[in-house]
Coordinates of C-alpha atoms in Angstrom, one line a residue:
M1 CA -22.5 -17.1 -2.2
F2 CA -19.2 -15.6 -0.9
Q3 CA -16.9 -17.9 1.1
T4 CA -14.5 -16.7 3.8
K5 CA -11.4 -18.4 5.0
L6 CA -10.4 -17.5 8.6
I7 CA -6.7 -17.7 9.5
V8 CA -5.8 -17.2 13.2
T9 CA -2.1 -16.7 14.1
G10 CA -0.8 -17.3 17.6
D11 CA 2.2 -14.9 18.1
D12 CA 5.0 -15.3 20.7
F13 CA 5.3 -19.1 20.2
G14 CA 8.5 -20.0 22.0
Y15 CA 8.1 -17.3 24.7
C16 CA 7.8 -19.9 27.6
P17 CA 6.6 -23.5 28.1
R18 CA 3.2 -22.4 29.3
R19 CA 2.6 -20.2 26.3
N20 CA 3.7 -23.0 24.0
Q21 CA 1.2 -25.4 25.7
G22 CA -1.6 -22.9 25.4
I23 CA -1.0 -22.2 21.7
V24 CA -0.7 -25.9 20.9
E25 CA -4.0 -26.6 22.7
C26 CA -5.6 -23.8 20.7
F27 CA -4.3 -25.3 17.5
L28 CA -5.5 -28.8 18.3
A29 CA -8.9 -27.3 19.2
G30 CA -9.1 -25.6 15.8
A31 CA -8.9 -22.1 17.3
V32 CA -5.5 -21.3 15.9
S33 CA -4.4 -22.1 12.3
N34 CA -0.7 -21.0 12.4
V35 CA 1.9 -19.5 14.7
S36 CA 4.8 -17.0 14.7
L37 CA 8.0 -18.0 16.5
L38 CA 10.0 -15.9 18.9
V39 CA 13.4 -17.5 18.3
N40 CA 15.0 -15.6 21.3
G41 CA 12.3 -17.0 23.6
S42 CA 13.3 -19.3 26.4
A43 CA 11.2 -22.1 24.9
A44 CA 11.9 -21.6 21.2
A45 CA 13.6 -24.9 20.5
D46 CA 10.7 -26.7 22.2
A47 CA 8.2 -24.7 20.2
A48 CA 9.9 -25.7 17.0
K49 CA 9.7 -29.4 18.0
L50 CA 6.0 -29.0 18.9
A51 CA 5.3 -27.4 15.5
R52 CA 6.9 -30.4 13.8
R53 CA 5.1 -32.9 16.0
Y54 CA 1.7 -31.4 15.4
N55 CA 2.3 -30.1 11.8
I56 CA 1.6 -26.5 12.8
P57 CA 2.4 -23.9 10.1
I58 CA 5.0 -21.6 11.5
G59 CA 6.5 -18.2 10.6
L60 CA 9.0 -15.8 12.4
H61 CA 8.0 -13.1 14.9
A62 CA 11.2 -11.1 14.7
N63 CA 12.1 -9.5 18.0
V64 CA 14.5 -6.7 18.7
S65 CA 12.6 -5.1 21.6
E66 CA 12.3 -7.7 24.3
G67 CA 14.8 -10.2 25.8
S68 CA 18.3 -10.7 24.4
P69 CA 19.9 -10.9 20.9
V70 CA 20.6 -14.2 19.3
C71 CA 23.5 -12.7 17.4
E72 CA 26.6 -13.3 19.5
V73 CA 28.5 -10.1 18.6
L74 CA 25.5 -8.0 19.7
K75 CA 25.2 -9.5 23.2
T76 CA 27.6 -6.9 24.5
N77 CA 28.2 -3.2 23.6
S78 CA 25.3 -2.9 21.1
S79 CA 23.1 0.1 20.5
L80 CA 20.1 -2.2 20.8
L81 CA 20.7 -3.0 24.5
N82 CA 19.9 -1.1 27.7
E83 CA 22.3 -0.8 30.6
A84 CA 21.2 -4.2 31.9
G85 CA 22.2 -5.9 28.6
F86 CA 18.7 -6.6 27.3
F87 CA 16.7 -5.1 24.5
R88 CA 15.2 -1.7 25.3
G89 CA 11.6 -2.7 25.5
K90 CA 8.6 -1.7 23.4
M91 CA 8.7 2.0 24.3
G92 CA 12.4 2.1 25.1
F93 CA 13.2 1.0 21.6
R94 CA 11.0 3.6 20.1
A95 CA 12.5 6.4 22.3
A96 CA 16.0 5.3 21.3
L97 CA 15.0 5.3 17.7
S98 CA 13.6 8.8 17.8
K99 CA 16.8 10.1 19.4
G100 CA 19.0 8.5 16.7
L101 CA 20.6 6.1 19.2
L102 CA 20.0 2.9 17.2
N103 CA 22.5 1.5 14.7
M104 CA 20.4 0.2 11.8
S105 CA 23.2 -2.1 10.7
E106 CA 22.9 -3.8 14.1
V107 CA 19.1 -4.1 13.6
K108 CA 19.7 -5.8 10.3
Q109 CA 22.4 -8.1 11.7
E110 CA 20.1 -9.3 14.5
L111 CA 17.2 -9.8 12.1
K112 CA 19.3 -11.9 9.8
A113 CA 20.6 -13.9 12.8
Q114 CA 17.0 -14.6 13.8
V115 CA 16.1 -15.8 10.3
D116 CA 19.1 -18.1 10.4
L117 CA 18.2 -19.5 13.8
F118 CA 14.6 -20.0 12.7
R119 CA 16.0 -22.1 9.8
E120 CA 18.2 -24.0 12.2
L121 CA 15.3 -24.8 14.5
T122 CA 12.7 -25.6 11.9
G123 CA 14.6 -26.8 8.9
H124 CA 13.2 -24.2 6.6
L125 CA 12.9 -20.4 6.1
P126 CA 9.8 -18.7 7.5
P127 CA 7.0 -18.3 4.9
H128 CA 6.1 -15.1 6.7
M129 CA 7.9 -12.7 9.0
D130 CA 6.7 -9.8 11.1
G131 CA 7.9 -7.8 14.1
H132 CA 7.2 -8.3 17.7
Q133 CA 5.4 -5.2 19.1
H134 CA 5.2 -3.8 15.5
I135 CA 8.8 -2.7 15.4
H136 CA 9.0 -3.7 11.7
V137 CA 6.9 -0.7 10.6
L138 CA 8.9 1.9 12.4
P139 CA 10.9 4.6 10.5
E140 CA 14.3 3.3 9.4
V141 CA 13.6 -0.1 10.7
R142 CA 11.1 -0.8 8.0
H143 CA 13.8 -0.3 5.4
V144 CA 16.3 -2.8 6.8
F145 CA 13.4 -5.2 7.6
A146 CA 12.3 -5.1 4.0
E147 CA 15.9 -5.7 2.8
V148 CA 16.2 -8.8 5.0
L149 CA 12.9 -10.2 3.7
E150 CA 14.0 -9.6 0.1
E151 CA 17.5 -11.1 0.7
Y152 CA 16.0 -14.3 2.1
G153 CA 13.1 -14.5 -0.3
I154 CA 10.4 -14.1 2.4
G155 CA 7.4 -12.8 0.5
Y156 CA 4.9 -11.9 3.2
T157 CA 4.7 -9.8 6.3
R158 CA 2.1 -8.0 8.4
V159 CA 1.1 -4.3 8.1
P160 CA -1.2 -3.5 11.1
I161 CA -3.7 -1.0 9.7
E162 CA -7.2 -0.8 11.2
P163 CA -10.0 1.0 9.5
G164 CA -12.3 2.4 12.1
L165 CA -9.7 2.7 14.8
H166 CA -10.6 6.3 15.5
N167 CA -14.2 5.3 16.3
C168 CA -13.1 3.0 19.2
D169 CA -13.8 5.5 22.0
W170 CA -13.5 2.7 24.6
I171 CA -9.7 2.6 24.1
E172 CA -7.8 4.6 26.8
P173 CA -6.2 7.8 25.4
S174 CA -2.6 6.6 26.1
L175 CA -3.3 3.3 24.3
M176 CA -5.0 5.1 21.4
D177 CA -2.0 7.4 20.9
F178 CA 0.1 4.2 20.6
Y179 CA -2.3 2.5 18.2
V180 CA -2.6 5.7 16.0
G181 CA 1.2 5.9 15.9
V182 CA 1.3 2.3 14.7
E183 CA -1.3 2.9 12.1
E184 CA 0.6 6.0 10.8
D185 CA 3.9 4.0 10.7
S186 CA 2.1 1.2 8.9
L187 CA 0.6 3.4 6.2
N188 CA 4.1 4.8 5.6
T189 CA 5.5 1.3 5.3
V190 CA 3.4 -0.1 2.5
D191 CA 5.3 1.5 -0.3
V192 CA 8.6 0.4 1.2
F193 CA 7.6 -3.2 1.4
T194 CA 6.1 -3.1 -2.1
K195 CA 9.3 -1.7 -3.5
H196 CA 11.2 -4.7 -2.1
G197 CA 8.9 -7.2 -3.7
I198 CA 7.0 -8.1 -0.5
R199 CA 3.7 -9.1 -2.1
N200 CA 0.4 -7.8 -0.8
P201 CA 1.8 -6.3 2.4
H202 CA -1.7 -6.1 4.0
S203 CA -1.9 -9.8 4.2
R204 CA 0.4 -12.8 4.6
L205 CA -1.3 -14.5 1.7
P206 CA -1.8 -13.2 -1.8
A207 CA -5.2 -11.6 -2.5
R208 CA -7.2 -13.5 -5.1
N209 CA -9.1 -10.4 -6.1
D210 CA -8.0 -6.9 -5.4
L211 CA -6.1 -5.6 -2.3
P212 CA -7.9 -6.6 0.9
I213 CA -9.1 -4.3 3.6
S214 CA -7.0 -5.1 6.7
A215 CA -7.1 -4.2 10.3
H216 CA -5.4 -4.8 13.7
R217 CA -7.0 -4.6 17.1
S218 CA -4.9 -4.3 20.2
D219 CA -1.5 -5.7 19.2
D220 CA -1.4 -7.9 16.1
K221 CA -4.8 -8.7 14.6
T222 CA -5.3 -8.5 10.8
I223 CA -8.8 -8.9 9.2
T224 CA -9.3 -9.1 5.5
A225 CA -12.6 -8.4 3.9
P226 CA -14.8 -11.4 3.0
G227 CA -15.5 -12.8 -0.4
A228 CA -13.0 -14.8 -2.4
R229 CA -10.3 -13.7 0.0
D230 CA -9.1 -14.5 3.5
I231 CA -9.6 -13.2 7.0
H232 CA -6.5 -13.0 9.2
L233 CA -6.5 -12.7 12.9
T234 CA -3.5 -12.8 15.2
M235 CA -3.6 -13.7 18.9
Q236 CA -0.8 -12.1 20.9
N237 CA -0.3 -12.3 24.6

C-alpha cells in the first residue's frame, strides 16, 4: 500500500499580527506543517519568535514586489521602487521587468539582505526559499535568485507548475492569463535551478523515487504525486 505525506505551508508569515495568529492556530490544529517568512513584513520579528515558541519549521518567502526593502541602501533611489518609495507590486514589478527598468544587481542585493535578516531573526539559514507572488521564476530574476540560493547553500525552492491548469474553465480569463504566464516562466526556470545545484526544483524535499508531478493552484500550492513521495500544499493569503 502506498503512503502519502502531506506538507502544508503557510506563506506570508510575518505580514501582520492577525495573519501570524491565524497561521499559528492552523499549525497547532495540524492544518499547517511549516511556514514561509516575509522578513519585510510588519510582524516578522514576532513571527520568528512564534516559530521558535511553537517549534514551527520555517523558510523564507523572499519579497521584492510588496512593501519596502530591508537593504538600507535600496530604500531610496532604487530601480525596485515606485514613486512612493515602495516595491512596485505584483504586476508593476513584472511591467518594469519587461521594459528593462529593473537592475538585477539590486534584486540580488535585496535577496541577500533578506536571507541575512532571516538568519538574524531565526538564528539559522532558511532550509527553503521561494518568491512572494512567484517573482523568483521570472526571466532574469530566476538567474540571480538561483545564484543567491547557491551562495548560501539553500537547496530547495518552489517551482509552481500545475498539470491540468488549462482545463480549469472556471478561472476568469484575466487570472488564467496570469497563471499561464507563471507556468511558462516556471517551466523555463527548472534548468536554471538545476544548473545551480538546487535539488529537485519541483519540490522542497528530495524525491525518494523519480521526479514528482507538481502543481500550484491560485498562488502557491504545490502537489506531489502519491506513493513513496510527498504532497506539498501552500496556503497564501
